[in-house]
Coordinates of C-alpha atoms in Angstrom, one line a residue:
X1 CA 197.0 60.0 147.6
X2 CA 193.1 59.9 148.3
X3 CA 191.1 62.2 150.7
X4 CA 188.0 64.1 151.3
X5 CA 186.1 67.0 151.8
X6 CA 184.3 67.5 154.4
X7 CA 181.8 70.2 155.8
X8 CA 182.3 72.5 158.5
X9 CA 179.9 74.9 160.7
X10 CA 181.3 77.9 161.4
X11 CA 180.1 81.4 163.2
X12 CA 181.2 84.0 161.4
X13 CA 183.5 86.8 162.4
X14 CA 183.1 91.1 163.1
X15 CA 185.6 92.3 160.9
X16 CA 187.1 91.0 158.2
X17 CA 186.9 93.5 155.8
X18 CA 189.7 93.9 153.3
X19 CA 191.1 96.4 151.6
X20 CA 192.8 96.4 148.3
X21 CA 196.2 95.5 151.1
X22 CA 193.6 92.3 152.2
X23 CA 193.0 91.7 155.8
X24 CA 195.6 93.2 158.6
X25 CA 194.9 92.3 161.7
X26 CA 197.2 90.6 164.6
X27 CA 198.3 87.6 164.6
X28 CA 196.6 86.7 167.9
X29 CA 193.2 87.5 166.0
X30 CA 194.4 84.9 162.8
X31 CA 194.7 82.0 165.1
X32 CA 191.2 82.4 166.9
X33 CA 189.4 79.2 165.6
X34 CA 188.1 78.9 162.1
X35 CA 189.5 82.7 162.0
X36 CA 191.8 81.8 159.0
X37 CA 188.7 78.3 157.1
X38 CA 186.0 81.7 157.1
X39 CA 188.5 84.2 155.0
X40 CA 189.3 82.5 152.6
X41 CA 186.2 80.0 152.4
X42 CA 184.7 83.5 151.7
X43 CA 186.4 83.8 148.9
X44 CA 185.8 81.0 147.8
X45 CA 182.5 81.7 147.8
X46 CA 183.2 84.9 146.2
X47 CA 185.3 84.3 143.1
X48 CA 181.7 81.1 142.6
X49 CA 182.7 79.5 139.6
X50 CA 186.6 81.1 138.9
X51 CA 187.4 77.9 141.4
X52 CA 186.5 74.7 140.2
X53 CA 189.5 74.1 138.2
X54 CA 191.4 76.7 138.5
X55 CA 195.6 77.1 139.7
X56 CA 195.9 79.0 142.3
X57 CA 199.0 80.5 143.7
X58 CA 199.8 81.0 147.7
X59 CA 202.7 82.4 149.3
X60 CA 203.9 85.3 150.8
X61 CA 207.0 87.4 152.5
X62 CA 207.8 85.2 155.2
X63 CA 206.5 86.2 158.5
X64 CA 205.3 84.0 161.6
X65 CA 202.4 81.9 160.9
X66 CA 202.7 81.6 157.6
X67 CA 203.6 78.3 157.3
X68 CA 200.4 77.2 159.3
X69 CA 198.4 79.8 156.2
X70 CA 199.4 77.7 154.0
X71 CA 198.6 74.3 154.7
X72 CA 195.3 75.6 156.1
X73 CA 194.5 77.6 152.1
X74 CA 196.0 74.7 150.3
X75 CA 193.9 72.3 152.5
X76 CA 190.3 74.3 152.1
X77 CA 191.0 74.9 147.9
X78 CA 191.3 71.5 147.4
X79 CA 187.9 70.3 149.2
X80 CA 186.5 73.6 146.8
X81 CA 187.8 72.3 144.3
X82 CA 191.4 74.0 142.7
X83 CA 193.3 71.7 140.7
X84 CA 196.2 73.1 142.2
X85 CA 197.6 74.5 144.3
X86 CA 201.1 76.6 143.2
X87 CA 203.4 77.4 146.1
X88 CA 206.9 79.9 146.7
X89 CA 209.7 77.3 147.8
X90 CA 209.8 77.8 152.0
X91 CA 206.7 79.0 151.5
X92 CA 208.2 82.1 149.9
X93 CA 207.1 84.8 147.2
X94 CA 207.9 89.1 147.1
X95 CA 204.1 90.5 146.5
X96 CA 206.1 91.9 143.0
X97 CA 206.6 88.2 143.0
X98 CA 203.1 86.3 143.1
X99 CA 201.8 89.2 139.9
X100 CA 204.6 87.8 138.0
X101 CA 204.3 84.5 138.2
X102 CA 200.0 84.9 138.2
X103 CA 200.9 86.6 134.7
X104 CA 203.7 84.5 133.3
X105 CA 203.6 81.6 134.0
X106 CA 202.8 78.5 132.7
X107 CA 201.8 75.0 134.5
X108 CA 202.6 71.9 132.7
X109 CA 199.6 71.7 130.6
X110 CA 200.3 75.3 130.1
X111 CA 197.6 76.6 132.1
X112 CA 198.4 79.7 134.7
X113 CA 196.9 80.7 137.6
X114 CA 193.9 82.6 138.6
X115 CA 194.9 84.1 141.1
X116 CA 196.1 84.1 144.4
X117 CA 196.1 84.2 148.9
X118 CA 199.6 86.5 148.9
X119 CA 200.2 86.2 152.5
X120 CA 201.8 89.3 154.0
X121 CA 201.2 92.5 156.2
X122 CA 203.9 95.2 154.2
X123 CA 205.4 97.1 155.5
X124 CA 204.1 96.5 159.4
X125 CA 205.7 93.9 161.7
X126 CA 206.2 90.4 162.1
X127 CA 205.8 87.5 165.5
X128 CA 203.8 86.2 167.7
X129 CA 202.2 89.5 169.0
X130 CA 202.9 91.4 166.4
X131 CA 201.0 91.6 162.2
X132 CA 199.6 89.0 159.2
X133 CA 197.7 89.9 156.5
X134 CA 195.7 87.8 153.5
X135 CA 195.4 89.5 150.4
X136 CA 194.4 88.6 147.0
X137 CA 195.6 88.7 144.6
X138 CA 193.3 88.3 140.6
X139 CA 193.8 87.4 137.2
X140 CA 196.3 89.8 136.1
X141 CA 198.5 90.3 138.7
X142 CA 196.7 93.0 140.8
X143 CA 194.9 93.8 144.1
X144 CA 191.3 92.2 144.1
X145 CA 188.9 95.3 142.7
X146 CA 186.7 97.2 145.8
X147 CA 183.9 94.9 144.0
X148 CA 185.5 92.2 144.9
X149 CA 186.7 92.7 148.4
X150 CA 183.1 93.9 149.4
X151 CA 182.0 90.8 148.8
X152 CA 184.0 88.4 150.9
X153 CA 183.6 91.0 153.4
X154 CA 179.1 90.5 153.0
X155 CA 179.8 86.9 152.8
X156 CA 182.4 87.0 156.1
X157 CA 179.1 88.4 157.5
X158 CA 176.9 85.2 157.5
X159 CA 179.3 82.3 156.8
X160 CA 177.8 78.9 158.4
X161 CA 180.4 76.7 156.8
X162 CA 183.4 76.2 155.6
X163 CA 184.8 72.5 153.2
X164 CA 188.1 71.0 153.9
X165 CA 190.6 68.2 152.5
X166 CA 190.8 65.6 155.3
X167 CA 193.2 62.9 154.5
X168 CA 196.0 65.6 152.9
X169 CA 198.9 66.0 155.5
X170 CA 201.2 68.6 155.9
X171 CA 203.4 70.0 152.2
X172 CA 206.6 69.8 152.5
X173 CA 207.1 73.5 150.7
X174 CA 211.1 73.6 152.0
X175 CA 211.9 71.6 148.6
X176 CA 210.7 71.8 145.0
X177 CA 208.6 69.2 144.1
X178 CA 204.7 68.1 142.8
X179 CA 203.0 66.7 145.7
X180 CA 199.9 64.8 143.9
X181 CA 196.7 64.3 145.7
X182 CA 193.3 62.6 144.5
X183 CA 190.0 63.2 145.9
X184 CA 186.5 64.1 144.6
X185 CA 186.9 66.1 141.8
X186 CA 189.4 64.5 141.0
X187 CA 193.7 65.2 141.1
X188 CA 195.4 68.1 142.7
X189 CA 198.5 68.8 142.7
X190 CA 200.3 71.0 144.8
X191 CA 203.3 71.9 143.4
X192 CA 206.6 74.2 144.9
X193 CA 208.9 76.2 142.8
X194 CA 212.0 77.7 143.2
X195 CA 210.4 81.2 144.1
X196 CA 213.6 83.5 142.2
X197 CA 212.9 81.9 138.7
X198 CA 210.4 83.9 136.9
X199 CA 211.2 87.8 138.3
X200 CA 214.3 87.1 138.0
X201 CA 213.3 85.4 134.3
X202 CA 211.1 88.8 133.8
X203 CA 213.9 91.5 135.4
X204 CA 216.7 89.9 132.5
X205 CA 213.9 90.5 129.9
X206 CA 213.5 94.2 131.5
X207 CA 216.7 95.6 132.5
X208 CA 220.7 95.3 130.2
X209 CA 222.4 92.6 133.2
X210 CA 224.9 93.8 131.6
X211 CA 225.4 97.0 131.5
X212 CA 225.0 96.8 135.0
X213 CA 227.1 94.1 135.7
X214 CA 230.1 96.2 134.7
X215 CA 228.2 99.3 136.4
X216 CA 228.9 96.7 139.8
X217 CA 232.0 95.8 138.6
X218 CA 234.4 98.8 138.6
X219 CA 236.5 99.5 141.8
X220 CA 234.8 102.1 142.6
X221 CA 232.3 101.8 142.6
X222 CA 230.0 100.6 146.0
X223 CA 226.5 99.6 146.9
X224 CA 224.5 98.3 149.6
X225 CA 221.5 97.0 149.6
X226 CA 219.3 96.4 153.3
X227 CA 216.3 93.9 152.6
X228 CA 215.2 94.4 156.5
X229 CA 215.4 90.5 156.7
X230 CA 212.2 91.0 154.4
X231 CA 211.4 88.8 152.0
X232 CA 213.4 90.1 149.1
X233 CA 216.8 89.0 150.4
X234 CA 216.9 85.8 148.3
X235 CA 215.7 87.8 145.3
X236 CA 218.5 90.2 146.1
X237 CA 221.1 87.0 146.4
X238 CA 220.5 85.7 143.5
X239 CA 220.4 88.3 141.3
X240 CA 222.5 91.4 143.0
X241 CA 225.2 88.3 143.9
X242 CA 224.3 85.4 141.2
X243 CA 223.5 86.9 138.4
X244 CA 225.3 90.8 138.0
X245 CA 228.4 89.0 140.5
X246 CA 228.6 92.1 142.9
X247 CA 230.6 91.5 146.3
X248 CA 228.2 89.1 148.3
X249 CA 228.9 91.8 151.7
X250 CA 227.6 94.3 149.3
X251 CA 223.5 92.7 151.2
X252 CA 222.4 93.9 154.3
X253 CA 220.0 92.0 156.0
X254 CA 219.3 89.6 153.5
X255 CA 218.4 86.4 155.4
X256 CA 213.8 86.8 155.5
X257 CA 213.7 86.1 159.4
X258 CA 210.5 85.6 160.8
X259 CA 210.2 88.4 162.8
X260 CA 212.0 90.9 160.7
X261 CA 214.5 90.6 162.7
X262 CA 212.9 92.2 165.7
X263 CA 212.9 95.9 162.7
X264 CA 210.8 97.1 162.1
X265 CA 210.4 96.8 157.9
X266 CA 210.0 99.9 156.5
X267 CA 212.2 101.0 153.8
X268 CA 213.0 104.6 155.3
X269 CA 214.5 106.5 157.1
X270 CA 213.5 106.9 160.8
X271 CA 213.3 102.6 160.3
X272 CA 216.5 101.5 158.3
X273 CA 218.0 102.8 160.7
X274 CA 221.9 100.6 160.0
X275 CA 221.5 101.1 156.3
X276 CA 220.9 104.6 156.6
X277 CA 223.6 104.9 159.4
X278 CA 226.0 103.3 156.8
X279 CA 225.5 105.7 153.9
X280 CA 226.5 108.8 155.9
X281 CA 223.3 109.6 156.6
X282 CA 222.9 109.0 160.4
X283 CA 223.6 111.0 163.7
X284 CA 227.3 110.6 164.0
X285 CA 229.7 109.1 161.2
X286 CA 229.7 106.3 159.6
X287 CA 232.4 103.6 160.5
X288 CA 234.0 103.9 156.9
X289 CA 233.3 105.9 153.4
X290 CA 229.7 105.4 152.2
X291 CA 229.0 103.3 149.3
X292 CA 227.7 105.0 146.3
X293 CA 224.6 103.8 146.1
X294 CA 222.0 102.5 148.1
X295 CA 218.3 101.3 148.1
X296 CA 215.9 99.2 151.0
X297 CA 212.5 97.0 150.4
X298 CA 209.7 96.8 152.9
X299 CA 208.5 93.4 154.2
X300 CA 207.3 91.7 151.0
X301 CA 209.9 93.3 148.8
X302 CA 206.8 96.0 146.7
X303 CA 207.9 99.4 149.0
X304 CA 212.1 100.8 148.3
X305 CA 214.1 103.9 149.4
X306 CA 216.4 104.6 147.1
X307 CA 219.9 106.5 148.3
X308 CA 223.3 107.6 147.4
X309 CA 225.8 108.9 149.7
X310 CA 225.1 110.8 152.2
X311 CA 222.5 111.6 150.2
X312 CA 219.0 110.7 150.7
X313 CA 215.9 110.4 147.1
X314 CA 212.5 111.4 147.7
X315 CA 210.2 108.9 146.3
X316 CA 208.3 111.5 144.4
X317 CA 211.7 112.6 142.7
X318 CA 213.1 109.3 142.2
X319 CA 209.9 108.2 140.4
X320 CA 210.8 111.7 138.1
X321 CA 214.3 109.9 137.4
X322 CA 213.5 107.2 136.4
X323 CA 210.7 108.3 133.9
X324 CA 213.1 111.2 132.5
X325 CA 215.6 108.5 132.2
X326 CA 213.7 105.2 131.0
X327 CA 214.1 105.0 127.2
X328 CA 217.6 105.8 126.7
X329 CA 218.1 103.8 129.8
X330 CA 216.1 100.8 130.5
X331 CA 214.9 98.4 127.3
X332 CA 211.7 97.4 128.1
X333 CA 211.8 101.4 127.4
X334 CA 213.1 102.5 124.1
X335 CA 210.3 102.4 122.6
X336 CA 208.7 105.1 124.4
X337 CA 206.7 105.3 127.6
X338 CA 203.1 105.5 127.1
X339 CA 201.8 107.7 129.4
X340 CA 202.7 108.2 133.2
X341 CA 201.0 108.5 136.8
X342 CA 201.9 109.1 140.0
X343 CA 199.5 108.8 143.2
X344 CA 198.0 112.6 144.1
X345 CA 199.3 113.7 147.4
X346 CA 202.9 112.8 145.5
X347 CA 204.7 115.6 144.7
X348 CA 204.3 117.1 140.6
X349 CA 208.1 115.9 139.4
X350 CA 206.6 113.3 137.7
X351 CA 204.0 116.2 136.3
X352 CA 207.0 118.6 134.3
X353 CA 208.7 115.8 133.5
X354 CA 205.3 114.2 131.2
X355 CA 204.6 117.5 130.1
X356 CA 208.0 118.8 128.7
X357 CA 208.6 114.6 127.6
X358 CA 204.9 115.3 125.8
X359 CA 203.5 112.1 127.5
X360 CA 200.5 111.0 128.7
X361 CA 200.3 112.1 132.3
X362 CA 198.0 111.1 135.4
X363 CA 197.1 112.0 138.9
X364 CA 194.7 109.4 140.7
X365 CA 193.4 108.7 144.2
X366 CA 195.5 106.8 146.6
X367 CA 196.0 102.7 145.6
X368 CA 197.7 100.8 142.9
X369 CA 194.2 99.6 141.4
X370 CA 194.3 103.0 139.9
X371 CA 197.5 102.7 138.1
X372 CA 195.9 98.3 137.5
X373 CA 193.4 100.6 135.3
X374 CA 195.3 102.2 133.5
X375 CA 198.1 99.8 132.9
X376 CA 195.4 97.0 132.1
X377 CA 194.3 99.8 128.9
X378 CA 197.7 99.6 127.8
X379 CA 197.8 103.9 128.7
X380 CA 200.5 103.6 132.0
X381 CA 204.5 102.9 131.4
X382 CA 206.0 104.8 134.3
X383 CA 204.5 105.4 137.5
X384 CA 205.1 106.5 141.7
X385 CA 203.5 107.5 145.2
X386 CA 204.6 108.9 147.2
X387 CA 204.7 106.4 150.4
X388 CA 207.6 104.6 148.5
X389 CA 205.9 102.7 145.8
X390 CA 207.1 103.1 142.9
X391 CA 206.8 100.6 138.9
X392 CA 205.3 99.8 136.1
X393 CA 203.2 98.1 133.8
X394 CA 205.9 95.2 133.3
X395 CA 203.0 94.0 136.8
X396 CA 200.0 94.6 138.5
X397 CA 202.0 95.9 141.8
X398 CA 204.3 98.1 142.9
X399 CA 207.8 97.0 142.4
X400 CA 210.6 97.6 145.3
X401 CA 213.8 95.7 143.5
X402 CA 212.4 96.8 139.9
X403 CA 213.3 100.2 141.8
X404 CA 216.6 99.7 142.2
X405 CA 217.2 98.3 139.1
X406 CA 216.0 101.4 137.3
X407 CA 217.8 103.4 139.3
X408 CA 221.1 100.5 138.7
X409 CA 220.5 101.1 135.2
X410 CA 220.3 104.7 135.3
X411 CA 223.7 104.7 136.8
X412 CA 225.7 102.5 134.3
X413 CA 223.5 104.8 131.6
X414 CA 225.7 107.9 132.9
X415 CA 228.5 106.0 134.1
X416 CA 229.8 104.9 129.9
X417 CA 233.1 105.8 130.2
X418 CA 236.2 103.7 131.2
X419 CA 236.4 102.5 134.4
X420 CA 238.6 104.8 136.5
X421 CA 236.7 108.5 135.1
X422 CA 234.3 109.8 137.9
X423 CA 231.6 108.4 138.7
X424 CA 228.8 110.4 137.6
X425 CA 227.2 109.7 141.7
X426 CA 223.0 109.3 142.5
X427 CA 223.6 113.2 143.7
X428 CA 224.4 114.8 140.6
X429 CA 222.1 112.8 139.2
X430 CA 219.6 114.2 140.8
X431 CA 220.2 118.0 141.1
X432 CA 220.4 117.6 136.9
X433 CA 218.0 116.6 137.1
X434 CA 217.2 119.9 138.7
X435 CA 218.9 121.9 137.1
X436 CA 216.1 120.4 134.1
X437 CA 212.7 120.2 135.2
X438 CA 213.3 122.8 138.3
X439 CA 213.0 120.7 142.5
X440 CA 209.4 119.9 143.9
X441 CA 210.5 121.0 147.7
X442 CA 208.0 118.1 149.5
X443 CA 207.2 116.9 152.7
X444 CA 204.1 115.1 154.7
X445 CA 203.0 116.4 158.1
X446 CA 201.1 113.6 159.4
X447 CA 198.9 114.0 162.8
X448 CA 197.8 111.0 164.7
X449 CA 194.9 109.9 166.8
X450 CA 193.5 113.4 166.7
X451 CA 189.5 113.1 167.6
X452 CA 187.8 112.9 165.3
X453 CA 185.1 115.5 164.8
X454 CA 188.7 117.6 165.8
X455 CA 189.7 116.4 161.8
X456 CA 185.9 116.5 160.3
X457 CA 185.6 120.2 161.7
X458 CA 189.5 121.5 159.7
X459 CA 188.2 119.3 157.0
X460 CA 185.7 121.3 156.5
X461 CA 186.8 124.5 158.0
X462 CA 189.4 124.1 154.9
X463 CA 186.5 123.1 152.6
X464 CA 184.7 126.6 153.8
X465 CA 187.9 128.4 152.7
X466 CA 187.4 128.0 149.3
X467 CA 184.7 128.8 148.9
X468 CA 186.7 133.0 148.3
X469 CA 189.6 132.3 147.3
X470 CA 190.8 135.2 147.6
X471 CA 189.7 135.9 150.4
X472 CA 192.2 132.5 150.5
X473 CA 194.7 135.4 149.5
X474 CA 194.0 137.9 151.3
X475 CA 195.2 136.1 154.5
X476 CA 198.5 134.5 153.6
X477 CA 199.3 138.0 151.4
X478 CA 198.8 139.0 155.1
X479 CA 200.6 135.5 156.9
X480 CA 203.9 136.3 154.0
X481 CA 203.9 138.5 151.5
X482 CA 206.7 136.6 149.6
X483 CA 203.9 133.4 148.9
X484 CA 202.8 133.2 144.9
X485 CA 198.5 132.9 145.2
X486 CA 196.5 130.3 145.3
X487 CA 195.1 129.3 141.9
X488 CA 192.7 127.5 142.6
X489 CA 191.2 124.5 145.8
X490 CA 189.1 121.7 145.5
X491 CA 188.6 118.5 146.7
X492 CA 190.2 116.0 144.4
X493 CA 187.5 113.8 142.7
X494 CA 189.2 110.8 140.3
X495 CA 187.3 110.1 136.9
X496 CA 188.7 106.7 135.8
X497 CA 189.2 107.1 132.0
X498 CA 189.3 103.6 131.5
X499 CA 186.4 102.5 133.3
X500 CA 184.7 105.7 134.0
X501 CA 184.1 105.0 137.8
X502 CA 184.5 108.1 140.2
X503 CA 186.4 109.1 143.9
X504 CA 185.4 111.4 145.1
X505 CA 186.8 113.2 148.3
X506 CA 189.7 112.5 147.9
X507 CA 191.7 115.1 149.4
X508 CA 191.5 118.8 149.9
X509 CA 194.3 120.9 147.6
X510 CA 195.2 124.7 147.2
X511 CA 197.3 124.9 144.0
X512 CA 199.4 128.1 143.8
X513 CA 200.6 129.8 140.8
X514 CA 204.1 129.1 140.8
X515 CA 204.1 124.9 141.2
X516 CA 203.2 124.9 144.6
X517 CA 200.0 123.4 146.2
X518 CA 198.7 122.4 149.6
X519 CA 197.6 119.3 150.1
X520 CA 195.2 117.5 153.1
X521 CA 194.2 114.5 153.4
X522 CA 192.0 112.3 156.3
X523 CA 192.3 108.6 157.1
X524 CA 191.3 106.4 160.1
X525 CA 188.1 108.4 161.1
X526 CA 186.7 105.8 164.0
X527 CA 186.6 104.8 167.8
X528 CA 190.9 105.6 168.1
X529 CA 190.2 108.9 166.2
X530 CA 191.8 109.6 162.9
X531 CA 195.3 111.2 160.9
X532 CA 195.4 113.9 159.3
X533 CA 198.7 114.4 156.7
X534 CA 199.6 117.6 155.3
X535 CA 201.9 117.3 152.2
X536 CA 203.4 120.4 151.7
X537 CA 204.9 120.9 148.1
X538 CA 207.3 124.0 147.4
X539 CA 208.6 124.1 143.1
X540 CA 211.3 125.7 141.9
X541 CA 213.0 126.2 138.7
X542 CA 215.5 128.3 139.3
X543 CA 218.4 126.5 138.8
X544 CA 220.5 128.7 140.9
X545 CA 218.2 127.8 144.3
X546 CA 217.2 123.9 143.9
X547 CA 219.7 123.5 146.4
X548 CA 219.1 125.4 148.9
X549 CA 218.3 123.1 152.5
X550 CA 213.9 121.9 152.0
X551 CA 213.4 123.1 155.0
X552 CA 214.4 126.2 155.0
X553 CA 212.7 126.3 151.8
X554 CA 209.5 125.0 152.8
X555 CA 209.2 127.5 155.6
X556 CA 206.8 129.8 154.4
X557 CA 204.4 127.4 152.6
X558 CA 204.5 126.4 156.1
X559 CA 203.6 128.5 157.7
X560 CA 200.7 128.7 155.1
X561 CA 199.2 125.7 156.1
X562 CA 198.9 125.7 159.7
X563 CA 197.9 129.2 159.6
X564 CA 194.9 128.8 157.1
X565 CA 194.6 125.4 158.3
X566 CA 194.0 126.2 162.6
X567 CA 196.1 123.3 162.8
X568 CA 196.6 123.9 166.6
X569 CA 193.1 125.5 167.3
X570 CA 190.7 122.7 165.9
X571 CA 194.0 119.1 167.5
X572 CA 195.0 121.3 170.3
X573 CA 199.1 119.7 168.8
X574 CA 201.7 122.3 168.2
X575 CA 203.1 119.7 166.0
X576 CA 203.0 116.3 164.0
X577 CA 203.5 113.1 164.8
X578 CA 205.2 112.6 162.2
X579 CA 207.1 114.3 159.8
X580 CA 208.4 112.8 156.8

């Protein structure tokens, strides 16, 4: 079937500025005339010579408006000289799977994809009046760097026309196969493929599926995986049920839905209510004895939450425990770890592991691109962030199902005794880790929609405090003489060891002599106010004290943080909006 490329006039829209998480707006915004077309054309213009004759991937988490956007992008790609578009069946591909497809999938003539449009708004709700997003990933499988996203944004502000193919009908993305067309630049194909095949193949290369299968076959081992009606559901069915022979009853909310079943696809103790209740962590007793292991994913399956029976594993502890056990439990790492990294606000649990195992360690600003740089340079194997993101150098995105398989591998490794013996539980593994490395008690306070001027004044106050650490320590001792002294105060700045770029003003830190930390970060300054994030971390190396309640352990530092910062005086808030 033939087509011609048509030129359509357009006018710019304000605010089409993509971050490394892409362009995210309400569906009603994306549905405006030419809105998607403008942004996609601006992306192709920014990529310039890389577009002609290329292969791109177009898929996402299946949220509302995805199918419409896929058809639009296919037609714009054809008119811009793209040779082939790869689409996951039903338009579904998790963000980690897209990264794997870019890096590993090979076309019929040996070609690889040069990038992808990922249709997701991650952990945000979906539906006609909820969120949608378009994110561009590049050749390494990772999010576009700022140099490209800045260029895209610049073009969106002046765009006057876009190109679209006339003569290409909507492609049936529900059936695997190739739709062939012919245009001015030659053949153009749309290939619809099994959304799970590349990702599952990669996971089988990383993990010992036989060992995990043996664990899941033990009658005393029970499991619950909650996809929150996101795209993770198709991978859970394929991996846990078909490949690992798990009981299908272990899966919860694993049918992807455009509106995520009316829920909020964010894997935390607040939004994964059904899983939290089933694991014995709800406000009321569960209907049955909780499973041994539980996990959840967000909408596009790049985030994860790990739970044991009546036990929550913090994301900061999770990445540290994976790093500490990776070489023995995961075949992919049997030759050793190249290094480990965490985002600055994430607790220092990983630092202690790195020091004990003599591993290269990196503390980076928030943003997965910083991990990607280290991985591309062969300097980092395992990384994570406190906002439920964990990953490794197998792809260039955080990876929720990878984290679950890593934990199942550790559980399998710790339970190599014959079936029938007492299981080593998730809680056992975490408490053993604390005994070995100490415990980092950790919490995050979010003060949302604070007056932007007041928020900036608070941060300026903290910077001024850091000019005299002795005075800070005097104040601390007056508030609570049992709290350790501050050893150092700074505003976090990162010089990338790979490309030399410098990221400034990444958060204000107070580092204590006993390894504890207070971190203050500002985000979202603008007309709707700002969010102040306060991270409070108390390190306890005494094994006899690692089991105390987190709130009890953190109470003295919480008091110090609030009084030092004069939080209530500056913000007018007597309590945070959210406590994590």
